[in-house]
GROMACS .gro file of C-alpha atoms in nm:
model
  304
    1UNK     CA    1  -1.269  -0.998  -1.057
    2UNK     CA    2  -1.035  -1.262  -0.915
    3UNK     CA    3  -0.952  -1.431  -1.249
    4UNK     CA    4  -0.872  -1.090  -1.396
    5UNK     CA    5  -0.637  -1.006  -1.109
    6UNK     CA    6  -0.475  -1.350  -1.143
    7UNK     CA    7  -0.413  -1.284  -1.514
    8UNK     CA    8  -0.228  -0.962  -1.434
    9UNK     CA    9  -0.027  -1.132  -1.158
   10UNK     CA   10   0.069  -1.418  -1.388
   11UNK     CA   11   0.188  -1.171  -1.652
   12UNK     CA   12   0.420  -1.008  -1.397
   13UNK     CA   13   0.547  -1.335  -1.253
   14UNK     CA   14   0.620  -1.472  -1.603
   15UNK     CA   15   0.850  -1.175  -1.662
   16UNK     CA   16   1.019  -1.240  -1.329
   17UNK     CA   17   1.076  -1.605  -1.424
   18UNK     CA   18   1.242  -1.511  -1.754
   19UNK     CA   19   1.486  -1.288  -1.565
   20UNK     CA   20   1.608  -1.577  -1.349
   21UNK     CA   21   1.959  -1.695  -1.437
   22UNK     CA   22   2.071  -2.058  -1.476
   23UNK     CA   23   2.179  -2.045  -1.112
   24UNK     CA   24   1.814  -1.998  -1.018
   25UNK     CA   25   1.827  -1.639  -0.892
   26UNK     CA   26   1.823  -1.285  -1.021
   27UNK     CA   27   1.838  -0.928  -0.890
   28UNK     CA   28   1.540  -0.717  -0.987
   29UNK     CA   29   1.397  -0.377  -0.900
   30UNK     CA   30   1.044  -0.495  -0.828
   31UNK     CA   31   0.898  -0.144  -0.779
   32UNK     CA   32   0.825  -0.062  -1.149
   33UNK     CA   33   0.691  -0.415  -1.200
   34UNK     CA   34   0.449  -0.379  -0.909
   35UNK     CA   35   0.339  -0.037  -1.036
   36UNK     CA   36   0.263  -0.193  -1.373
   37UNK     CA   37   0.075  -0.476  -1.202
   38UNK     CA   38  -0.160  -0.239  -1.019
   39UNK     CA   39  -0.212  -0.039  -1.340
   40UNK     CA   40  -0.298  -0.358  -1.527
   41UNK     CA   41  -0.540  -0.474  -1.258
   42UNK     CA   42  -0.741  -0.153  -1.238
   43UNK     CA   43  -0.741  -0.121  -1.618
   44UNK     CA   44  -0.869  -0.474  -1.676
   45UNK     CA   45  -1.126  -0.474  -1.396
   46UNK     CA   46  -1.260  -0.122  -1.452
   47UNK     CA   47  -1.251  -0.111  -1.831
   48UNK     CA   48  -1.262  -0.473  -1.940
   49UNK     CA   49  -1.173  -0.494  -2.308
   50UNK     CA   50  -1.091  -0.119  -2.319
   51UNK     CA   51  -0.752  -0.195  -2.169
   52UNK     CA   52  -0.565   0.092  -2.339
   53UNK     CA   53  -0.824   0.341  -2.215
   54UNK     CA   54  -0.759   0.221  -1.862
   55UNK     CA   55  -0.384   0.259  -1.909
   56UNK     CA   56  -0.431   0.616  -2.027
   57UNK     CA   57  -0.630   0.711  -1.718
   58UNK     CA   58  -0.369   0.553  -1.493
   59UNK     CA   59  -0.091   0.749  -1.666
   60UNK     CA   60  -0.289   1.071  -1.624
   61UNK     CA   61  -0.337   0.994  -1.256
   62UNK     CA   62   0.036   0.939  -1.208
   63UNK     CA   63   0.107   1.275  -1.373
   64UNK     CA   64  -0.158   1.436  -1.154
   65UNK     CA   65   0.012   1.307  -0.839
   66UNK     CA   66   0.345   1.461  -0.943
   67UNK     CA   67   0.178   1.792  -1.025
   68UNK     CA   68  -0.005   1.794  -0.693
   69UNK     CA   69   0.321   1.750  -0.502
   70UNK     CA   70   0.457   2.057  -0.683
   71UNK     CA   71   0.141   2.255  -0.609
   72UNK     CA   72   0.156   2.174  -0.236
   73UNK     CA   73   0.473   2.380  -0.211
   74UNK     CA   74   0.260   2.690  -0.275
   75UNK     CA   75  -0.051   2.581  -0.086
   76UNK     CA   76  -0.004   2.839   0.190
   77UNK     CA   77  -0.012   3.137  -0.049
   78UNK     CA   78  -0.369   3.274  -0.038
   79UNK     CA   79  -0.546   3.233  -0.370
   80UNK     CA   80  -0.257   3.051  -0.536
   81UNK     CA   81  -0.476   2.769  -0.667
   82UNK     CA   82  -0.680   3.023  -0.866
   83UNK     CA   83  -0.376   3.164  -1.051
   84UNK     CA   84  -0.408   3.053  -1.417
   85UNK     CA   85  -0.050   2.931  -1.451
   86UNK     CA   86   0.061   2.620  -1.643
   87UNK     CA   87   0.066   2.401  -1.331
   88UNK     CA   88  -0.287   2.486  -1.220
   89UNK     CA   89  -0.426   2.460  -1.575
   90UNK     CA   90  -0.277   2.114  -1.614
   91UNK     CA   91  -0.411   2.002  -1.276
   92UNK     CA   92  -0.758   2.118  -1.376
   93UNK     CA   93  -0.751   1.954  -1.720
   94UNK     CA   94  -0.628   1.624  -1.578
   95UNK     CA   95  -0.900   1.633  -1.314
   96UNK     CA   96  -1.165   1.634  -1.585
   97UNK     CA   97  -1.003   1.339  -1.764
   98UNK     CA   98  -0.998   1.092  -1.483
   99UNK     CA   99  -1.193   0.948  -1.196
  100UNK     CA  100  -1.058   0.837  -0.859
  101UNK     CA  101  -0.820   0.537  -0.847
  102UNK     CA  102  -0.710   0.322  -0.555
  103UNK     CA  103  -0.361   0.155  -0.576
  104UNK     CA  104  -0.187  -0.125  -0.389
  105UNK     CA  105   0.159  -0.074  -0.538
  106UNK     CA  106   0.308   0.085  -0.225
  107UNK     CA  107   0.140  -0.173  -0.004
  108UNK     CA  108   0.291  -0.461  -0.198
  109UNK     CA  109   0.642  -0.325  -0.240
  110UNK     CA  110   0.684  -0.240   0.130
  111UNK     CA  111   0.545  -0.578   0.224
  112UNK     CA  112   0.809  -0.750   0.014
  113UNK     CA  113   1.077  -0.533   0.172
  114UNK     CA  114   0.944  -0.618   0.518
  115UNK     CA  115   0.944  -0.988   0.445
  116UNK     CA  116   1.305  -0.959   0.331
  117UNK     CA  117   1.397  -0.789   0.658
  118UNK     CA  118   1.206  -1.052   0.858
  119UNK     CA  119   1.265  -1.382   0.670
  120UNK     CA  120   1.109  -1.585   0.951
  121UNK     CA  121   0.774  -1.424   0.871
  122UNK     CA  122   0.830  -1.480   0.501
  123UNK     CA  123   0.869  -1.851   0.571
  124UNK     CA  124   0.564  -1.865   0.797
  125UNK     CA  125   0.353  -1.696   0.532
  126UNK     CA  126   0.485  -1.921   0.254
  127UNK     CA  127   0.423  -2.236   0.455
  128UNK     CA  128   0.062  -2.137   0.508
  129UNK     CA  129   0.011  -2.037   0.144
  130UNK     CA  130   0.152  -2.371   0.025
  131UNK     CA  131  -0.057  -2.561   0.278
  132UNK     CA  132  -0.382  -2.393   0.168
  133UNK     CA  133  -0.325  -2.360  -0.207
  134UNK     CA  134  -0.045  -2.603  -0.291
  135UNK     CA  135   0.089  -2.523  -0.638
  136UNK     CA  136  -0.244  -2.419  -0.786
  137UNK     CA  137  -0.384  -2.069  -0.821
  138UNK     CA  138  -0.573  -1.943  -0.515
  139UNK     CA  139  -0.953  -1.946  -0.517
  140UNK     CA  140  -1.156  -1.666  -0.366
  141UNK     CA  141  -1.318  -1.872  -0.092
  142UNK     CA  142  -0.980  -2.014   0.010
  143UNK     CA  143  -0.825  -1.674   0.077
  144UNK     CA  144  -1.029  -1.652   0.397
  145UNK     CA  145  -0.861  -1.967   0.528
  146UNK     CA  146  -0.529  -1.788   0.571
  147UNK     CA  147  -0.448  -1.709   0.934
  148UNK     CA  148  -0.083  -1.603   0.940
  149UNK     CA  149  -0.097  -1.438   0.601
  150UNK     CA  150  -0.380  -1.195   0.642
  151UNK     CA  151  -0.526  -0.872   0.509
  152UNK     CA  152  -0.783  -0.624   0.624
  153UNK     CA  153  -0.836  -0.785   0.959
  154UNK     CA  154  -0.548  -1.014   0.880
  155UNK     CA  155  -0.208  -1.026   1.037
  156UNK     CA  156   0.031  -1.016   0.747
  157UNK     CA  157  -0.081  -0.698   0.588
  158UNK     CA  158  -0.149  -0.506   0.903
  159UNK     CA  159   0.204  -0.442   1.019
  160UNK     CA  160   0.292  -0.284   0.686
  161UNK     CA  161   0.046  -0.003   0.721
  162UNK     CA  162   0.088   0.045   1.086
  163UNK     CA  163  -0.093  -0.260   1.201
  164UNK     CA  164  -0.026  -0.567   0.996
  165UNK     CA  165   0.184  -0.876   1.035
  166UNK     CA  166   0.318  -0.808   0.692
  167UNK     CA  167   0.130  -0.566   0.482
  168UNK     CA  168   0.058  -0.283   0.715
  169UNK     CA  169   0.348  -0.171   0.924
  170UNK     CA  170   0.610  -0.108   0.664
  171UNK     CA  171   0.981  -0.135   0.717
  172UNK     CA  172   0.982  -0.158   1.092
  173UNK     CA  173   0.695   0.085   1.105
  174UNK     CA  174   0.867   0.387   0.956
  175UNK     CA  175   0.658   0.433   0.645
  176UNK     CA  176   0.298   0.410   0.545
  177UNK     CA  177   0.100   0.380   0.227
  178UNK     CA  178  -0.072   0.711   0.298
  179UNK     CA  179   0.121   0.923   0.550
  180UNK     CA  180  -0.153   1.175   0.630
  181UNK     CA  181  -0.529   1.202   0.662
  182UNK     CA  182  -0.649   1.554   0.590
  183UNK     CA  183  -0.995   1.688   0.663
  184UNK     CA  184  -1.161   2.030   0.677
  185UNK     CA  185  -1.424   2.131   0.931
  186UNK     CA  186  -1.720   2.342   0.820
  187UNK     CA  187  -1.843   2.451   1.159
  188UNK     CA  188  -1.684   2.530   1.492
  189UNK     CA  189  -1.588   2.217   1.683
  190UNK     CA  190  -1.419   2.134   2.012
  191UNK     CA  191  -1.128   1.895   1.982
  192UNK     CA  192  -0.994   1.808   2.325
  193UNK     CA  193  -0.907   2.141   2.485
  194UNK     CA  194  -0.902   2.325   2.154
  195UNK     CA  195  -1.179   2.522   1.984
  196UNK     CA  196  -1.139   2.486   1.607
  197UNK     CA  197  -1.307   2.762   1.397
  198UNK     CA  198  -1.472   2.678   1.063
  199UNK     CA  199  -1.258   2.638   0.752
  200UNK     CA  200  -0.951   2.485   0.917
  201UNK     CA  201  -0.762   2.201   0.750
  202UNK     CA  202  -0.667   1.931   0.998
  203UNK     CA  203  -0.391   1.681   0.918
  204UNK     CA  204  -0.361   1.358   1.112
  205UNK     CA  205  -0.014   1.199   1.076
  206UNK     CA  206  -0.094   0.828   1.063
  207UNK     CA  207   0.263   0.729   1.138
  208UNK     CA  208   0.251   0.894   1.481
  209UNK     CA  209  -0.078   0.729   1.573
  210UNK     CA  210   0.047   0.387   1.459
  211UNK     CA  211   0.365   0.420   1.667
  212UNK     CA  212   0.214   0.574   1.978
  213UNK     CA  213   0.316   0.380   2.291
  214UNK     CA  214   0.001   0.497   2.468
  215UNK     CA  215  -0.214   0.303   2.222
  216UNK     CA  216   0.013   0.017   2.113
  217UNK     CA  217   0.227  -0.052   2.419
  218UNK     CA  218   0.603  -0.056   2.475
  219UNK     CA  219   0.669  -0.249   2.155
  220UNK     CA  220   0.485   0.003   1.935
  221UNK     CA  221   0.789   0.048   1.709
  222UNK     CA  222   0.864  -0.323   1.683
  223UNK     CA  223   0.763  -0.541   1.391
  224UNK     CA  224   0.525  -0.772   1.573
  225UNK     CA  225   0.258  -0.931   1.351
  226UNK     CA  226   0.134  -1.139   1.642
  227UNK     CA  227  -0.025  -0.827   1.788
  228UNK     CA  228  -0.294  -0.889   1.527
  229UNK     CA  229  -0.353  -1.251   1.613
  230UNK     CA  230  -0.708  -1.149   1.701
  231UNK     CA  231  -0.926  -0.877   1.551
  232UNK     CA  232  -0.779  -0.533   1.482
  233UNK     CA  233  -0.987  -0.363   1.749
  234UNK     CA  234  -0.811  -0.570   2.018
  235UNK     CA  235  -0.459  -0.499   1.892
  236UNK     CA  236  -0.443  -0.159   2.063
  237UNK     CA  237  -0.596   0.015   2.361
  238UNK     CA  238  -0.816   0.224   2.130
  239UNK     CA  239  -1.006   0.050   1.851
  240UNK     CA  240  -0.972   0.357   1.627
  241UNK     CA  241  -0.591   0.358   1.648
  242UNK     CA  242  -0.554   0.174   1.317
  243UNK     CA  243  -0.626   0.423   1.038
  244UNK     CA  244  -0.451   0.285   0.732
  245UNK     CA  245  -0.764   0.325   0.520
  246UNK     CA  246  -0.917   0.612   0.713
  247UNK     CA  247  -1.218   0.577   0.940
  248UNK     CA  248  -1.587   0.657   0.957
  249UNK     CA  249  -1.813   0.751   0.665
  250UNK     CA  250  -1.515   0.854   0.450
  251UNK     CA  251  -1.315   0.535   0.491
  252UNK     CA  252  -1.138   0.433   0.169
  253UNK     CA  253  -1.402   0.312  -0.076
  254UNK     CA  254  -1.153   0.080  -0.247
  255UNK     CA  255  -1.024  -0.089   0.069
  256UNK     CA  256  -1.167  -0.435   0.002
  257UNK     CA  257  -1.060  -0.430  -0.363
  258UNK     CA  258  -0.706  -0.318  -0.276
  259UNK     CA  259  -0.665  -0.581  -0.005
  260UNK     CA  260  -0.799  -0.858  -0.228
  261UNK     CA  261  -0.551  -0.764  -0.499
  262UNK     CA  262  -0.260  -0.738  -0.255
  263UNK     CA  263  -0.344  -1.063  -0.080
  264UNK     CA  264  -0.374  -1.257  -0.403
  265UNK     CA  265  -0.059  -1.107  -0.557
  266UNK     CA  266   0.157  -1.175  -0.252
  267UNK     CA  267   0.025  -1.532  -0.222
  268UNK     CA  268   0.119  -1.601  -0.584
  269UNK     CA  269   0.464  -1.445  -0.535
  270UNK     CA  270   0.528  -1.657  -0.226
  271UNK     CA  271   0.427  -1.971  -0.416
  272UNK     CA  272   0.691  -1.915  -0.683
  273UNK     CA  273   0.980  -1.724  -0.524
  274UNK     CA  274   1.183  -1.671  -0.211
  275UNK     CA  275   1.337  -1.326  -0.191
  276UNK     CA  276   1.592  -1.118  -0.004
  277UNK     CA  277   1.714  -0.760  -0.013
  278UNK     CA  278   1.997  -0.695  -0.256
  279UNK     CA  279   2.319  -0.535  -0.124
  280UNK     CA  280   2.240  -0.254  -0.370
  281UNK     CA  281   1.906  -0.177  -0.202
  282UNK     CA  282   1.893   0.176  -0.062
  283UNK     CA  283   1.627   0.233   0.201
  284UNK     CA  284   1.472   0.570   0.114
  285UNK     CA  285   1.097   0.591   0.182
  286UNK     CA  286   0.978   0.907   0.011
  287UNK     CA  287   0.653   1.086   0.070
  288UNK     CA  288   0.432   1.160  -0.224
  289UNK     CA  289   0.059   1.092  -0.234
  290UNK     CA  290   0.173   0.757  -0.097
  291UNK     CA  291   0.506   0.656   0.054
  292UNK     CA  292   0.723   0.497  -0.214
  293UNK     CA  293   1.086   0.376  -0.244
  294UNK     CA  294   1.277   0.667  -0.395
  295UNK     CA  295   1.556   0.447  -0.532
  296UNK     CA  296   1.339   0.148  -0.613
  297UNK     CA  297   1.334  -0.188  -0.438
  298UNK     CA  298   1.623  -0.406  -0.553
  299UNK     CA  299   1.545  -0.759  -0.444
  300UNK     CA  300   1.715  -1.091  -0.520
  301UNK     CA  301   1.459  -1.346  -0.636
  302UNK     CA  302   1.515  -1.720  -0.601
  303UNK     CA  303   1.290  -1.949  -0.804
  304UNK     CA  304   1.120  -2.223  -0.605
   0.00000   0.00000   0.00000
């Protein structure tokens, strides 16, 4: 799938290059571009030549997310989801039209914002990318050679989500790709000192776990990619403290795909541009299905 992902990345970067002025820089809201990139990638890889069919499913999914946010406002009214109103009918019809989709848009946009806030890490990542790949497109086997710029068990992406030098703990750790993990228990269980009866929905706020001083130490709220200089399990006092993609048998099925896409896209961006936050950037992480920038991500791009 790597060549397909590269094609989508190149399409986006070509548009960025055309926006650059004669002075060699340009201000751009990268958020809609990154959303389009992730839509293109999943469409091309999942549907091949049926690219428009993939686009349609992605558009339906985006609508479904917005409808779900509206429906959550009434979630505590018993039986509300069975009421045959327009909202519930649309949710049901969309559900039959689409399958499940993973996305890396939020992961990428917050990583770029983070690297603007911490330019020293942007330079360290770019130096390594240029050393490993030079000016050519990255190859799959070479991605594993990156040490500073890492994903999954790699540094760079871990602080953006709550544990990655770049891509995991986002914006000084205040926002996450998925803010909550929600599960339901089907039998009585004991959780610490609490007895939980069957049928209870349990929500685990990832942001609190990823910023807990008990697990991460006194610098839990600090952007510190070096905490992941070794494997993730050694970055905290509890190896299950990093939950960006869930944990256990229901861990995100698209984790490896999402991280490959994000790693490749960011490497290609770093090869071609330096970037900084625009004075017009407004920091407003907003919770939806994922955490996204409410007012976009205005970034000044400088062509290398």
